[in-house]
Short mmCIF file of C-alpha atoms and ligand atoms in Angstrom, two decimals:
data_model
loop_
_atom_site.label_atom_id
_atom_site.label_comp_id
_atom_site.label_asym_id
_atom_site.label_seq_id
_atom_site.Cartn_x
_atom_site.Cartn_y
_atom_site.Cartn_z
CA MET A 284 -0.02 0.20 0.06
CA ALA A 285 2.81 2.32 0.57
CA GLY A 286 4.21 2.38 -2.79
CA ILE A 287 3.36 4.13 -5.27
CA ASP A 288 2.55 2.59 -8.76
CA TYR A 289 4.79 4.32 -11.77
CA THR A 290 3.66 2.06 -14.58
CA GLU A 291 0.19 4.01 -14.41
CA ARG A 292 -0.29 7.28 -16.42
CA ILE A 293 -1.33 9.31 -13.26
CA PRO A 294 1.19 7.33 -10.42
CA ASN A 295 -0.97 6.86 -7.46
CA ASN A 296 -1.57 4.92 -4.23
CA VAL A 297 -5.28 5.13 -4.23
CA GLY A 298 -6.61 2.24 -6.46
CA LEU A 299 -7.03 4.24 -9.61
CA ALA A 300 -6.91 1.35 -11.74
CA GLU A 301 -9.96 0.07 -9.87
CA ASN A 302 -12.09 3.22 -10.65
CA LEU A 303 -12.59 3.75 -14.00
CA ARG A 304 -15.06 6.96 -13.71
CA LEU A 305 -12.32 8.90 -11.57
CA GLN A 306 -9.83 7.81 -13.85
CA ARG A 307 -11.29 8.90 -16.79
CA ALA A 308 -11.99 12.14 -15.00
CA LEU A 309 -8.24 12.56 -14.27
CA GLU A 310 -6.80 11.66 -17.69
CA ASP A 311 -9.42 14.34 -18.75
CA TRP A 312 -7.70 16.96 -16.69
CA GLN A 313 -4.16 15.76 -16.97
CA PRO A 314 -3.37 17.41 -20.47
CA LYS A 315 -5.26 20.60 -19.20
CA PHE A 316 -3.36 20.58 -16.33
CA LEU A 317 0.07 20.06 -18.44
CA ASP A 318 -1.30 23.39 -20.82
CA TRP A 319 -1.50 25.27 -17.98
CA TRP A 320 2.28 24.52 -16.44
CA ARG A 321 4.00 25.07 -20.14
CA ASP A 322 1.69 28.45 -19.70
CA MET A 323 2.63 29.48 -16.18
CA GLY A 324 4.86 27.23 -14.91
CA PRO A 325 8.79 28.21 -14.34
CA HIS A 326 9.44 30.48 -17.27
CA GLY A 327 12.59 29.07 -20.18
CA TYR A 328 13.54 26.13 -18.43
CA GLN A 329 10.48 23.74 -19.47
CA ALA A 330 13.27 21.78 -21.36
CA LYS A 331 16.09 21.73 -19.00
CA GLU A 332 16.98 18.81 -16.86
CA THR A 333 16.98 19.00 -13.17
CA TYR A 334 18.17 17.23 -9.79
CA LEU A 335 14.60 16.92 -8.52
CA ARG A 336 13.00 14.66 -5.50
CA THR A 337 9.99 12.18 -6.55
CA ALA A 338 7.79 10.99 -3.93
CA VAL A 339 7.59 6.81 -4.25
CA SER A 340 6.30 5.83 -1.09
CA VAL A 341 4.33 7.46 1.60
CA ASP A 342 6.16 6.10 4.19
CA ALA A 343 7.82 8.01 6.67
CA GLN A 344 11.40 6.93 6.06
CA GLY A 345 12.76 6.89 2.16
CA TRP A 346 9.85 8.43 0.27
CA ALA A 347 11.75 10.46 -2.18
CA GLN A 348 14.41 9.47 -4.68
CA PHE A 349 16.54 12.18 -6.43
CA GLY A 350 17.24 12.07 -10.18
CA TYR A 351 17.38 14.39 -13.25
CA VAL A 352 13.75 15.19 -14.67
CA ARG A 353 12.87 17.85 -17.17
CA MET A 354 9.46 19.46 -15.03
CA PRO A 355 6.92 18.97 -17.56
CA GLU A 356 8.05 14.97 -17.34
CA TYR A 357 7.40 15.08 -13.36
CA ARG A 358 5.67 12.35 -11.98
CA TRP A 359 2.84 14.34 -10.53
CA GLY A 360 0.59 11.94 -8.52
CA ILE A 361 -1.86 11.27 -6.22
CA PHE A 362 -0.52 10.14 -2.70
CA LEU A 363 -2.67 9.48 0.51
CA ALA A 364 -0.87 9.03 3.97
CA GLU A 365 -1.77 5.42 5.11
CA PRO A 366 -5.16 4.91 6.48
CA GLU A 367 -4.82 4.79 10.59
CA PRO A 368 -7.75 2.03 11.10
CA GLY A 369 -10.14 2.80 12.99
CA ARG A 370 -9.39 6.44 13.12
CA ARG A 371 -12.28 8.77 14.59
CA ILE A 372 -13.53 12.24 14.51
CA SER A 373 -11.69 13.72 17.40
CA PHE A 374 -13.58 17.44 17.86
CA GLY A 375 -16.39 19.28 17.51
CA ASP A 376 -20.42 18.02 17.41
CA HIS A 377 -19.16 14.83 15.90
CA LYS A 378 -16.52 13.71 18.38
CA GLY A 379 -16.14 9.80 18.34
CA ALA A 380 -17.73 9.03 15.38
CA PRO A 381 -16.12 7.13 12.90
CA ALA A 382 -14.30 9.56 10.42
CA TRP A 383 -16.24 9.85 7.39
CA GLN A 384 -14.99 8.25 4.55
CA GLU A 385 -17.72 9.79 2.25
CA VAL A 386 -18.47 13.63 2.04
CA PRO A 387 -21.26 14.45 4.61
CA GLY A 388 -24.36 15.59 2.53
CA LYS A 389 -25.05 18.63 4.73
CA TYR A 390 -21.48 19.72 4.87
CA ARG A 391 -20.66 19.24 0.92
CA GLY A 392 -20.87 23.02 0.50
CA VAL A 393 -18.51 23.89 2.96
CA LEU A 394 -15.73 21.32 2.64
CA ARG A 395 -15.55 21.82 -1.44
CA ARG A 396 -14.99 25.74 -0.26
CA LEU A 397 -12.25 24.69 2.04
CA ILE A 398 -10.46 22.43 -0.37
CA VAL A 399 -11.28 24.75 -3.24
CA THR A 400 -9.14 27.37 -1.16
CA GLN A 401 -6.55 25.24 -0.18
CA GLY A 402 -6.17 24.20 -3.89
CA ASP A 403 -6.32 27.41 -5.07
CA THR A 404 -3.13 28.63 -2.85
CA GLU A 405 -0.87 25.98 -4.96
CA PRO A 406 -1.01 27.13 -8.67
CA ALA A 407 -1.16 30.58 -7.38
CA SER A 408 2.35 30.06 -5.70
CA VAL A 409 3.69 28.71 -9.26
CA GLU A 410 2.23 31.43 -11.22
CA GLN A 411 3.77 33.76 -8.98
CA GLN A 412 7.59 32.61 -9.14
CA ARG A 413 7.28 31.88 -13.12
CA HIS A 414 9.85 34.61 -13.71
CA LEU A 415 12.44 33.75 -11.05
CA GLY A 416 14.46 31.29 -12.94
CA ARG A 417 16.26 34.09 -15.25
CA THR A 418 17.81 35.74 -12.08
CA CYS A 419 18.76 32.63 -10.07
CA PRO A 420 21.65 33.47 -7.02
CA SER A 421 22.86 29.98 -7.99
CA LEU A 422 22.18 26.47 -9.42
CA TYR A 423 21.38 25.20 -5.93
CA ASP A 424 18.82 27.51 -5.78
CA LEU A 425 17.43 27.76 -8.68
CA ARG A 426 17.06 23.86 -8.15
CA ASN A 427 15.51 24.16 -4.59
CA LEU A 428 12.66 26.54 -6.22
CA PHE A 429 11.65 23.87 -9.49
CA GLN A 430 11.47 21.34 -6.63
CA VAL A 431 9.07 23.65 -4.34
CA ASN A 432 7.01 24.75 -7.81
CA VAL A 433 6.44 20.62 -8.94
CA GLU A 434 5.77 20.06 -5.26
CA GLU A 435 2.79 23.03 -5.28
CA GLY A 436 1.72 21.44 -8.79
CA ARG A 437 1.59 18.21 -7.18
CA HIS A 438 -0.66 19.78 -4.18
CA LEU A 439 -2.94 21.28 -7.02
CA TRP A 440 -3.33 17.02 -7.88
CA ALA A 441 -4.00 15.93 -4.46
CA MET A 442 -6.93 18.76 -4.01
CA VAL A 443 -8.16 18.08 -7.61
CA TYR A 444 -7.87 14.14 -6.75
CA LEU A 445 -10.42 15.07 -3.58
CA LEU A 446 -13.06 17.59 -5.82
CA ASP A 447 -13.18 14.54 -8.37
CA ALA A 448 -13.64 11.94 -6.24
CA TYR A 449 -15.61 13.32 -3.69
CA PHE A 450 -17.85 15.91 -5.35
CA GLY A 451 -19.16 14.65 -9.04
CA ARG A 452 -19.65 17.19 -11.51
CA ASP A 453 -19.30 20.27 -9.56
CA GLY A 454 -16.15 18.89 -8.33
CA ARG A 455 -14.94 18.43 -11.88
CA GLU A 456 -16.31 21.84 -12.63
CA GLU A 457 -13.84 23.56 -9.82
CA SER A 458 -11.39 21.31 -10.58
CA GLU A 459 -11.26 23.32 -14.36
CA ALA A 460 -11.69 26.36 -12.36
CA LEU A 461 -8.30 26.05 -10.39
CA LEU A 462 -6.36 26.18 -14.09
CA GLN A 463 -8.53 29.37 -14.65
CA ARG A 464 -8.33 31.71 -12.06
CA ARG A 465 -4.85 33.22 -12.45
CA SER A 466 -2.72 35.61 -9.82
CA GLY A 467 -2.94 38.81 -9.60
CA ASP A 468 -5.43 39.14 -12.67
CA ARG A 469 -7.82 41.62 -12.29
CA ASP A 470 -10.97 39.62 -13.79
CA LYS A 471 -10.14 36.18 -12.41
CA PRO A 472 -7.61 36.78 -9.54
CA ARG A 473 -6.27 33.69 -6.99
CA ILE A 474 -8.77 33.73 -4.08
CA LEU A 475 -6.46 35.02 -1.22
CA GLY A 476 -4.83 37.70 -0.76
CA ALA A 477 -1.20 36.95 -0.61
CA PHE A 478 -1.42 34.87 -3.90
CA ASN A 479 -2.08 38.07 -5.72
CA GLU A 480 0.56 39.70 -4.52
CA LYS A 481 3.83 39.76 -6.90
CA THR A 482 6.82 37.77 -6.22
CA PRO A 483 9.69 39.93 -8.25
CA ASP A 484 12.61 38.95 -6.93
CA TRP A 485 14.15 36.25 -4.69
CA LEU A 486 14.38 38.12 -1.75
CA SER A 487 10.31 38.05 -1.87
CA TYR A 488 10.70 34.61 -2.79
CA PHE A 489 12.32 33.48 0.18
CA MET A 490 10.52 35.69 2.70
CA PHE A 491 7.08 34.26 0.81
CA THR A 492 8.56 30.49 1.20
CA PHE A 493 9.91 31.32 5.29
CA PHE A 494 6.10 33.52 5.85
CA THR A 495 3.38 31.56 3.51
CA ASP A 496 4.35 28.26 2.93
CA ARG A 497 4.34 28.25 6.94
CA ASP A 498 0.49 29.12 6.38
CA GLY A 499 0.28 26.36 4.37
CA LYS A 500 2.13 23.91 7.43
CA TYR A 501 -0.51 25.39 9.71
CA GLN A 502 -3.85 25.31 7.56
CA LEU A 503 -2.64 22.14 6.24
CA ALA A 504 -2.05 20.50 10.18
CA GLY A 505 -5.58 21.67 10.67
CA LEU A 506 -7.05 19.86 7.72
CA ALA A 507 -4.99 16.65 8.53
CA GLU A 508 -7.57 16.63 11.70
CA SER A 509 -10.41 16.51 9.40
CA GLY A 510 -13.03 14.21 10.15
CA PHE A 511 -13.09 13.60 6.22
CA ASP A 512 -10.64 10.66 5.73
CA PRO A 513 -9.37 11.15 2.27
CA LEU A 514 -9.00 15.25 3.08
CA SER A 515 -6.75 14.19 6.55
CA ARG A 516 -5.11 11.78 4.76
CA THR A 517 -3.82 13.92 1.99
CA CYS A 518 -2.91 16.75 3.97
CA ARG A 519 -0.92 14.37 6.13
CA PHE A 520 1.44 13.75 3.25
CA MET A 521 1.19 17.21 1.95
CA LEU A 522 2.92 18.08 4.92
CA THR A 523 6.06 15.77 4.20
CA GLU A 524 6.84 18.10 1.38
CA GLU A 525 6.00 21.05 2.97
CA ALA A 526 8.79 20.70 5.17
CA HIS A 527 11.27 21.66 2.41
CA HIS A 528 9.26 24.48 1.28
CA MET A 529 10.25 26.22 4.76
CA PHE A 530 13.66 25.20 4.79
CA VAL A 531 14.23 26.68 1.38
CA GLY A 532 12.76 29.93 3.12
CA GLU A 533 14.45 30.04 6.21
CA THR A 534 17.81 29.04 5.03
CA GLY A 535 17.55 31.42 2.14
CA VAL A 536 16.81 34.40 4.53
CA GLY A 537 19.63 33.05 6.99
CA ARG A 538 21.90 33.30 4.05
CA VAL A 539 21.12 36.46 3.24
CA VAL A 540 21.42 37.88 6.85
CA GLN A 541 24.76 35.84 6.93
CA ARG A 542 26.11 37.57 3.74
CA ALA A 543 25.18 40.87 5.45
CA CYS A 544 26.82 39.83 8.36
CA GLU A 545 29.91 39.04 6.47
CA LEU A 546 30.17 42.12 4.57
CA MET A 547 29.50 44.84 7.69
CA ARG A 548 31.93 42.76 9.33
CA GLN A 549 34.85 43.03 6.17
CA HIS A 550 34.41 46.50 5.41
CA LYS A 551 33.43 48.14 8.98
CA THR A 552 30.30 49.78 7.75
CA ASP A 553 25.91 49.36 8.21
CA ASP A 554 25.79 49.96 4.52
CA VAL A 555 26.64 46.81 2.95
CA ARG A 556 24.78 48.34 -0.37
CA PRO A 557 28.08 49.67 -2.25
CA HIS A 558 29.55 46.19 -1.65
CA GLY A 559 26.68 44.21 -3.21
CA GLY A 560 24.66 43.01 -0.10
CA ILE A 561 21.33 43.71 1.37
CA ASP A 562 21.32 45.63 4.55
CA LEU A 563 19.55 44.69 7.52
CA ARG A 564 17.20 47.26 7.68
CA MET A 565 15.87 46.76 4.43
CA LEU A 566 15.46 43.00 5.03
CA GLN A 567 13.34 44.03 7.95
CA ARG A 568 11.44 45.85 5.97
CA TYR A 569 10.72 42.85 3.42
CA LEU A 570 10.06 41.03 6.84
CA ASN A 571 7.50 43.30 7.73
CA PHE A 572 5.70 43.31 4.27
CA HIS A 573 5.85 39.10 4.01
CA TYR A 574 4.64 38.73 7.67
CA ALA A 575 1.54 40.89 7.62
CA VAL A 576 0.43 39.72 4.32
CA SER A 577 0.60 36.26 5.69
CA LEU A 578 -1.29 36.79 8.55
CA ASP A 579 -4.05 37.97 6.82
CA LEU A 580 -4.38 34.16 5.52
CA PHE A 581 -5.92 33.41 8.94
CA GLY A 582 -9.04 35.36 8.28
CA SER A 583 -10.58 37.20 10.82
CA GLU A 584 -10.05 37.44 14.47
CA ILE A 585 -13.55 36.64 14.92
CA SER A 586 -15.35 34.05 12.68
CA THR A 587 -18.34 32.03 12.62
CA ASN A 588 -16.86 30.28 9.37
CA ALA A 589 -14.02 28.93 11.35
CA ALA A 590 -16.47 28.13 14.59
CA ASN A 591 -18.42 26.27 11.74
CA PHE A 592 -15.57 24.66 10.50
CA TYR A 593 -14.53 23.28 13.81
CA THR A 594 -18.21 22.40 15.41
CA MET A 595 -18.65 20.09 11.99
CA GLY A 596 -15.43 18.28 12.17
CA LEU A 597 -14.00 19.35 8.77
CA LYS A 598 -11.18 21.69 10.45
CA GLY A 599 -9.44 21.03 13.70
CA ARG A 600 -7.01 23.12 15.60
CA PHE A 601 -2.93 22.65 15.23
CA GLU A 602 -1.76 19.43 16.95
CA GLU A 603 -5.69 18.79 17.84
CA THR A 604 -5.38 15.29 19.22
CA LYS A 605 -2.75 16.42 21.63
CA LYS A 606 -4.37 18.93 23.17
CA ASP A 607 -5.92 17.93 26.93
CA ASP A 608 -9.20 19.51 26.92
CA ASP A 609 -12.96 18.56 25.65
CA HIS A 610 -12.29 19.07 21.87
CA GLN A 611 -15.92 20.90 21.71
CA LEU A 612 -15.13 24.43 23.12
CA LYS A 613 -18.75 25.25 23.45
CA THR A 614 -17.98 27.07 26.85
CA ALA A 615 -14.33 27.75 26.51
CA THR A 616 -12.98 31.16 25.82
CA TYR A 617 -9.56 32.18 24.35
CA THR A 618 -7.47 35.36 24.32
CA VAL A 619 -7.78 37.73 21.25
CA THR A 620 -6.15 41.17 20.62
CA GLY A 621 -8.43 43.82 19.71
CA LEU A 622 -9.46 47.64 19.30
CA ASP A 623 -10.70 49.59 21.86
CA GLY A 624 -11.05 52.97 20.39
CA ASP A 625 -7.35 53.83 19.19
CA ARG A 626 -5.91 51.39 21.87
CA LEU A 627 -4.73 47.65 21.55
CA VAL A 628 -6.48 45.58 24.35
CA THR A 629 -6.98 41.68 24.80
CA ARG A 630 -10.10 40.41 25.57
CA GLU A 631 -11.61 37.14 26.46
CA GLU A 632 -13.92 35.50 23.29
CA PRO A 633 -15.61 32.50 23.23
CA ALA A 634 -13.38 30.20 21.99
CA LEU A 635 -14.98 28.60 19.06
CA PRO A 636 -15.10 31.86 16.87
CA SER A 637 -11.80 32.46 18.20
CA LEU A 638 -9.96 29.28 16.32
CA ASN A 639 -8.18 31.45 13.04
CA GLU A 640 -6.45 33.79 16.27
CA ARG A 641 -5.61 30.49 18.05
CA LEU A 642 -3.85 28.99 14.40
CA ARG A 643 -2.28 32.34 14.03
CA ASP A 644 -0.92 32.48 17.49
CA ASP A 645 0.71 29.15 16.98
CA TYR A 646 1.87 30.26 13.64
CA ILE A 647 3.43 33.38 15.23
CA ALA A 648 5.19 31.29 17.72
CA ASP A 649 6.59 29.30 14.99
CA CYS A 650 7.85 32.74 13.39
CA GLN A 651 9.18 33.80 16.18
CA ARG A 652 11.90 30.77 16.44
CA GLY A 653 12.72 31.14 13.28
CA VAL A 654 13.31 34.95 13.34
CA ASP A 655 15.76 33.66 16.57
CA ARG A 656 17.51 31.64 14.52
CA TRP A 657 18.31 34.56 12.29
CA ASN A 658 19.28 36.62 15.02
CA ARG A 659 21.56 34.31 16.68
CA VAL A 660 23.56 34.60 13.10
CA ILE A 661 23.76 38.27 13.82
CA LYS A 662 24.62 38.03 17.35
CA GLU A 663 27.71 35.30 16.52
CA HIS A 664 29.01 38.27 14.17
CA GLY A 665 29.14 40.59 16.92
CA ILE A 666 26.59 43.01 15.56
CA ASP A 667 24.04 44.51 17.59
CA PHE A 668 20.94 44.71 15.74
CA GLN A 669 17.86 41.98 15.98
CA LEU A 670 15.30 41.10 12.93
CA ARG A 671 12.04 41.23 15.06
CA LEU A 672 8.55 40.52 14.15
CA PRO A 673 6.00 43.42 13.87
CA HIS A 674 2.73 43.73 16.03
CA ARG A 675 0.01 41.47 14.76
CA ALA A 676 -2.20 44.78 14.17
CA PHE A 677 0.76 46.12 11.68
CA GLN A 678 -0.40 46.64 8.16
CA ARG A 679 -3.32 44.44 8.09
CA ALA A 680 -6.21 44.35 5.55
CA ILE A 681 -8.24 41.51 6.59
CA GLY A 682 -9.48 41.40 10.13
CA LEU A 683 -10.46 43.87 13.20
CA PHE A 684 -6.98 45.91 12.48
CA ALA A 685 -7.97 46.25 8.61
CA ASP A 686 -8.97 49.76 9.02
CA VAL A 687 -6.44 51.51 11.29
CA ARG A 688 -3.03 52.73 10.99
CA VAL A 689 -0.50 50.66 13.56
CA SER A 690 3.34 50.62 14.18
CA PRO A 691 5.20 47.85 13.99
CA GLU A 692 5.81 48.11 18.13
CA GLY A 693 1.40 48.29 18.04
CA ARG A 694 0.60 51.48 18.55
CA VAL A 695 -2.55 52.83 16.44
CA LEU A 696 -1.29 56.18 14.75
CA SER A 697 -3.53 59.10 12.61
CA GLN A 698 -3.09 58.66 8.58
CA ALA A 699 -0.38 61.58 8.91
CA GLU A 700 1.71 59.58 11.25
CA TRP A 701 1.43 56.71 9.11
CA GLU A 702 2.43 58.48 6.05
CA ALA A 703 5.65 59.92 7.78
CA LYS A 704 7.15 56.90 8.56
CA LYS A 705 5.79 53.66 6.37
CA HIS A 706 8.79 54.41 4.40
CA GLU A 707 10.86 53.15 7.37
CA TRP A 708 8.88 50.13 7.94
CA LEU A 709 7.65 48.58 4.36
CA PRO A 710 9.80 48.09 1.03
CA THR A 711 10.51 51.37 -0.72
CA GLU A 712 10.59 52.38 -4.32
CA GLU A 713 14.09 52.62 -3.88
CA ASP A 714 14.27 49.53 -1.65
CA GLN A 715 12.47 47.43 -4.66
CA ALA A 716 14.98 49.27 -7.14
CA TRP A 717 18.15 48.02 -5.24
CA VAL A 718 17.36 44.75 -4.91
CA GLU A 719 16.14 44.13 -8.36
CA SER A 720 19.63 45.48 -9.43
CA LEU A 721 21.29 42.91 -7.02
CA MET A 722 19.34 40.20 -9.22
CA ARG A 723 21.65 39.04 -11.82
CA PRO A 724 21.90 35.08 -12.63
CA GLU A 725 24.67 33.38 -11.58
CA THR A 726 24.71 29.76 -13.01
CA GLU A 727 27.79 28.38 -12.77
CA PRO A 728 28.37 25.43 -10.65
CA GLY A 729 29.63 26.12 -7.19
CA LYS A 730 29.04 30.02 -7.44
CA PHE A 731 26.77 32.30 -5.75
CA ALA A 732 25.67 35.62 -5.97
CA SER A 733 27.17 38.92 -4.26
CA TRP A 734 24.07 39.16 -1.48
CA ILE A 735 24.00 35.42 -0.90
CA ALA A 736 26.07 33.07 1.25
CA PRO A 737 26.38 29.97 0.14
CA PRO A 738 24.72 26.95 2.13
CA PRO A 739 26.51 24.72 4.17
CA ARG A 740 25.96 21.34 2.00
CA GLY A 741 24.25 20.90 -0.75
CA VAL A 742 21.02 18.69 -1.60
CA ASN A 743 20.69 14.98 -1.16
CA GLY A 744 24.57 14.81 0.10
CA GLN A 745 25.77 16.29 -3.35
CA PRO A 746 28.65 18.94 -3.55
CA LEU A 747 27.81 22.44 -4.08
CA ASP A 748 29.20 22.55 -7.31
CA PHE A 749 26.86 19.82 -8.26
CA GLU A 750 25.19 20.50 -12.09
CA TYR A 751 21.89 21.15 -10.47
CA VAL A 752 20.22 22.15 -13.46
CA ARG A 753 22.21 21.18 -16.70
CA LEU A 754 21.48 24.47 -18.90
CA ALA A 755 23.20 23.39 -21.67
N1 BYC B 899 -7.68 37.25 1.30
O1 BYC B 899 -14.26 34.87 8.49
P1 BYC B 899 -13.32 35.05 7.58
C1 BYC B 899 -0.70 26.96 1.16
C2 BYC B 899 -12.45 35.39 3.21
S1 BYC B 899 -1.70 28.52 1.90
C3 BYC B 899 -8.67 37.09 0.55
O2 BYC B 899 -12.22 36.22 8.10
P2 BYC B 899 -12.26 32.06 7.61
C4 BYC B 899 0.18 27.62 0.39
C5 BYC B 899 -13.18 33.78 3.18
O3 BYC B 899 -12.36 33.23 2.18
C6 BYC B 899 -2.78 27.88 2.95
N2 BYC B 899 -10.13 36.81 1.48
O4 BYC B 899 -12.04 33.65 7.40
C7 BYC B 899 1.23 28.40 0.62
C8 BYC B 899 -14.44 34.41 3.69
O5 BYC B 899 -14.56 34.54 2.27
P3 BYC B 899 -16.29 33.71 2.05
C9 BYC B 899 -3.81 27.90 1.87
C10 BYC B 899 -10.02 35.94 2.36
O6 BYC B 899 -13.10 31.93 6.43
C11 BYC B 899 2.43 28.58 0.15
C12 BYC B 899 -14.21 36.09 4.31
O7 BYC B 899 -13.20 36.59 3.90
N3 BYC B 899 -5.16 27.12 2.97
O8 BYC B 899 -1.12 25.87 1.15
O9 BYC B 899 -12.93 31.97 8.79
C13 BYC B 899 2.57 28.17 -1.40
C14 BYC B 899 -14.57 36.03 5.58
O10 BYC B 899 -14.11 34.80 6.14
C15 BYC B 899 -8.76 36.04 3.35
C16 BYC B 899 -6.41 27.49 3.78
O11 BYC B 899 -6.59 28.62 3.58
C17 BYC B 899 -7.94 37.05 2.41
N4 BYC B 899 -6.26 36.90 3.57
O12 BYC B 899 -11.12 31.56 6.92
C18 BYC B 899 1.58 27.31 -1.63
C19 BYC B 899 -6.97 26.28 4.22
N5 BYC B 899 -8.99 36.04 4.36
O13 BYC B 899 -16.21 32.32 1.94
C20 BYC B 899 0.52 27.08 -0.63
C21 BYC B 899 -8.44 26.64 3.91
C22 BYC B 899 -10.22 35.46 4.60
O14 BYC B 899 -17.52 34.14 3.41
N6 BYC B 899 -9.26 27.69 4.34
N7 BYC B 899 -10.83 35.46 3.09
O15 BYC B 899 -16.44 34.28 0.51
C23 BYC B 899 -9.55 27.80 4.93
O16 BYC B 899 -9.57 27.50 6.13
C24 BYC B 899 -10.02 29.66 5.28
O17 BYC B 899 -10.96 29.79 4.37
C25 BYC B 899 -9.41 30.82 5.58
C26 BYC B 899 -10.57 31.86 5.88
C27 BYC B 899 -8.54 30.79 7.36
C28 BYC B 899 -8.33 31.34 4.45
#
């Protein structure tokens, strides 16, 4: 069961060969996916061989193998984590009942919406990143970008499988629509805000994979608790792949920090720009932007949707089964930050509608751990500077703080104060122009652009000067 059948047109461990209706639906969708990939996938590299990992089983150990692949020939497939025998729903109104193997009729619409929202982010991120190849800081980074891209493509397959297998005709229509919306398109945008922003350069990309892919981790973790067992199993396997995406973000930003520190020490200056680096204050502005956009992805602080998803047993908390409470939360409360006039205050709110905020809190703590690791690098260089996560109310577009201006320290500001200061807090046009000017491709094996330190080791035990992408 753990093995994946690669002799089939669509590799899978869901017994596709025995389900002809589903097989036909997916085989019909496959060429449309490939058309989308060719149009919207990594620009300029479709014919190049890249050293990629492909899932070969869903075991915790040894689930992937590495080899050269041209991206359009990547074996996108459908892989679910092993079933847990006798699994029961662990939260909400149906707590204790056997996990659903079919969609519960009364929750069909809500569940479909959740799956579509999740699915929509996957192709969106590929679209956002499609022009990055031509400015890669190294072949190592180029390969990591393409690894992330093909896996986001596979995550789209994961959601399309659920739609086609369990939602009949409207599921198939949603599968088509996932290939028709476009990141940033005025008429057919992607569903969630962050996925319509541009990822114009590699600094933005590393910030995106650190902050926005981490939202993916927390949302997938909530869906992995779902009472709808096929969703739970597919999300559990997606999380295995997701870990690499966050590795790319954390080490990517970490290497930019390291390079800035090296240049600061070497040239005894805070201004590393003349030496081809990205200075720490600019890095902080990029961090502020990506963090705020990613906080928005958790939805409103007080949300009846979130309460319903939970009560219905569709989306749980992070590590739901490890929590020691009644898993129904009807009388529980949760501390939520809100506004009282022009002051930020905390209040006890009913726990159920506060579940978005609770997941956001788990996420913030995780982000902080990453920022602490970057700050350790700065400290090790003897530099007196710390990167900081801005206040959760800073620069928000969704939820309680969408209509106020708040400083990174958490002070509510007048519009005039905001206008006077925002260039210190968010990437300026000058910053963007500087970062853009650094984006020159470095494609010689083992070489790295001026603004980023090499990683400590290569991919899968290969040396740093390995030919991770064959450009010839
Ligand atoms: N932008 O009660 P509310 C990933 C909508 S990332 C635009 O506040 P709710 C990945 C919301 O849809 C993980 N619209 O929020 C990362 C709702 O609209 P409807 C993606 C937004 O519903 C990197 C209305 O506002 N997965 O995997 O409690 C690379 C009121 O909603 C936004 C998921 O998100 C926004 N930021 O929670 C690749 C999991 N926020 O329905 C991949 C599935 C809210 O009234 N989604 N709205 O028309 C969910 O669990 C929930 O839909 C949300 C929102 C957490 C997103």
